[in-house]
Coordinates of C-alpha atoms in Angstrom, one line a residue:
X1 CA -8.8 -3.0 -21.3
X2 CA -9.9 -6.6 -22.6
X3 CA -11.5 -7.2 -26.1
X4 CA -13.6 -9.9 -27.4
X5 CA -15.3 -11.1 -30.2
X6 CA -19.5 -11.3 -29.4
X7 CA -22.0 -13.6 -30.8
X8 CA -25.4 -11.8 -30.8
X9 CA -27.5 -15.3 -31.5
X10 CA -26.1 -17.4 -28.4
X11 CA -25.0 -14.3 -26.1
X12 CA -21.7 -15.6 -25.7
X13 CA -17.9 -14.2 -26.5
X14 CA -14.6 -15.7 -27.6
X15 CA -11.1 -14.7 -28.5
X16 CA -10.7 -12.9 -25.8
X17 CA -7.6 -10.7 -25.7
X18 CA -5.7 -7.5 -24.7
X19 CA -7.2 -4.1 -26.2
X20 CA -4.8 -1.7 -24.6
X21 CA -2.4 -1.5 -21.9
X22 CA -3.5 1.7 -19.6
X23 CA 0.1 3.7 -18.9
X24 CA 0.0 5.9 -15.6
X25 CA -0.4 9.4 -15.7
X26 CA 3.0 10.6 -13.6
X27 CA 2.9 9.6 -10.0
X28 CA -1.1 8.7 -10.1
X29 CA -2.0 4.9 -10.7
X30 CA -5.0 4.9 -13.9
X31 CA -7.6 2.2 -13.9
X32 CA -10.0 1.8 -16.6
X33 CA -13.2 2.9 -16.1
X34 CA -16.7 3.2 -18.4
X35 CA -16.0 3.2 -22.1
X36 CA -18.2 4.5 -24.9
X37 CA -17.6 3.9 -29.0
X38 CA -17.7 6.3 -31.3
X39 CA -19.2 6.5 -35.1
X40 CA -15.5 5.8 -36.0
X41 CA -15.0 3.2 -34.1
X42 CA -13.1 4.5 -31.6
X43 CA -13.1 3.6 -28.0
X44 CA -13.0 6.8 -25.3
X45 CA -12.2 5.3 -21.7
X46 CA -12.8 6.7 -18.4
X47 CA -9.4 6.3 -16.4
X48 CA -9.9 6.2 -12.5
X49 CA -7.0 7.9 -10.8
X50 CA -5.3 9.5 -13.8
X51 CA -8.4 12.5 -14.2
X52 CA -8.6 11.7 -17.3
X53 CA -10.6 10.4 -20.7
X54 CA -8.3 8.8 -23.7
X55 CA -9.6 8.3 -27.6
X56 CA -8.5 4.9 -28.9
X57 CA -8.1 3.8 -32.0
X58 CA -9.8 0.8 -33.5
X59 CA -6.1 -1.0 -33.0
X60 CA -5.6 0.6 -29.7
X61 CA -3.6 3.4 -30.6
X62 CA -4.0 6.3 -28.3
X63 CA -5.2 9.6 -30.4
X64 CA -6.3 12.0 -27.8
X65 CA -6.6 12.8 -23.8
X66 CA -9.0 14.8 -22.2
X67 CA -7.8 15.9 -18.5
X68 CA -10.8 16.4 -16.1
X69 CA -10.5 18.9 -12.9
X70 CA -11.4 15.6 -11.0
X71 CA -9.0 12.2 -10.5
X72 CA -11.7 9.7 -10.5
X73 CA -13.9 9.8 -13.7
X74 CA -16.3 7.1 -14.4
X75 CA -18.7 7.3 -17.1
X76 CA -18.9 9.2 -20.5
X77 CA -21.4 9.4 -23.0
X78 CA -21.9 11.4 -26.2
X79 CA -24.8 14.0 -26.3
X80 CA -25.6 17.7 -27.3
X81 CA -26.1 19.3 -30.8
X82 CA -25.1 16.7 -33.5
X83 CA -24.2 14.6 -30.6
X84 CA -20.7 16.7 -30.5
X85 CA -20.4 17.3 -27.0
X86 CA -18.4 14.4 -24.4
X87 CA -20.0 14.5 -21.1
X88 CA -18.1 12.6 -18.1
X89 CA -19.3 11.8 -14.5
X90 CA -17.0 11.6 -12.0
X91 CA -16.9 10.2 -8.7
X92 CA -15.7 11.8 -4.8
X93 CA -15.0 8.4 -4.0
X94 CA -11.6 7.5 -2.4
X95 CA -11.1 10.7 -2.1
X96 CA -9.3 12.8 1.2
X97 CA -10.5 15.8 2.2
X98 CA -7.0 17.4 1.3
X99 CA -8.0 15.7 -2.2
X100 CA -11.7 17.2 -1.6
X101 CA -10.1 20.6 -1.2
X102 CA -7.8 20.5 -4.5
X103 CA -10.7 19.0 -6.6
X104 CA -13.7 21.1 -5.4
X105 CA -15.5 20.0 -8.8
X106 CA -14.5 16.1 -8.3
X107 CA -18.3 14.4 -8.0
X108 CA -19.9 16.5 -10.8
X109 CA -20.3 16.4 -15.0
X110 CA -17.5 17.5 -17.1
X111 CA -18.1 18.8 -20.9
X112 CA -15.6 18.4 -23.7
X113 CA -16.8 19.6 -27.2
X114 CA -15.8 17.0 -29.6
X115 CA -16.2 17.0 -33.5
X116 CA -19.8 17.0 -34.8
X117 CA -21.5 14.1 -35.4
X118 CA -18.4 12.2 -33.7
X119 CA -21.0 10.5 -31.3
X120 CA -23.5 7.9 -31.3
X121 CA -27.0 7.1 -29.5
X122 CA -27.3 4.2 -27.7
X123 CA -29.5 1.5 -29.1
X124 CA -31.8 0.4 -26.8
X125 CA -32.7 -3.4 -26.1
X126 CA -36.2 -4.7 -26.2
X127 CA -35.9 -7.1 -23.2
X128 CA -40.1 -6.8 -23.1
X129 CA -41.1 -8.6 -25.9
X130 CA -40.5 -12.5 -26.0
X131 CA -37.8 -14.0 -28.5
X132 CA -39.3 -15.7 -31.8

């Protein structure tokens, strides 16, 4: 997972540079995937392959893994009460049907409660109204 810094005014990044180095999980290759921050400023990444969502640290520390009853996971996003709940798509894709069989929940929404107020909303951009 890359890193950059981001310039708002001219849309533009620099300094770009390794984040984290994704390890394997056992005999099953992990990719990254989508990535959401959290109030902490913690990133939780998707990782293709491995089943699995992983909490890093601001540095890139690893603090936490969620495993999902699905290899391919795409997407999370914060939601529920206080924003304290981690939901995660996940995808059939490249997928056998011996795979299909093993993972009969691969393709739907996982649920992880997290710690309240852990999440954020997203902020949405006004790309309606003209720049002053």
């Amino acid at each position: 997972i890359m890193q950059c810094d981001y310039d708002a005014e001219s849309a533009q990044v620099a300094n770009i540079r390794l984040f984290v180095a994704i390890e394997d999980a056992g005999a099953a290759r992990a990719f990254p995937d989508g990535s959401i921050v959290d109030r902490e400023g913690c990133l939780w990444n998707a990782q293709w392959g491995a089943g699995r969502v992983v909490r890093y640290s601001p540095d890139g520390r690893s603090l936490h893994s969620l495993q999902l009853a699905a290899k391919n996971p795409t997407c999370p996003a914060f939601g529920g009460i206080a924003l304290g709940q981690l939901m995660t798509t996940s995808s059939r894709l490249e997928m056998t049907n011996e795979d299909l069989k093993q993972q009969p929940h691969a393709g739907g929404l996982f649920m992880h409660t997290i710690q309240a107020n852990l999440g954020v909303c997203d902020a949405l951009f006004d790309d309606l109204t003209p720049a002053q």
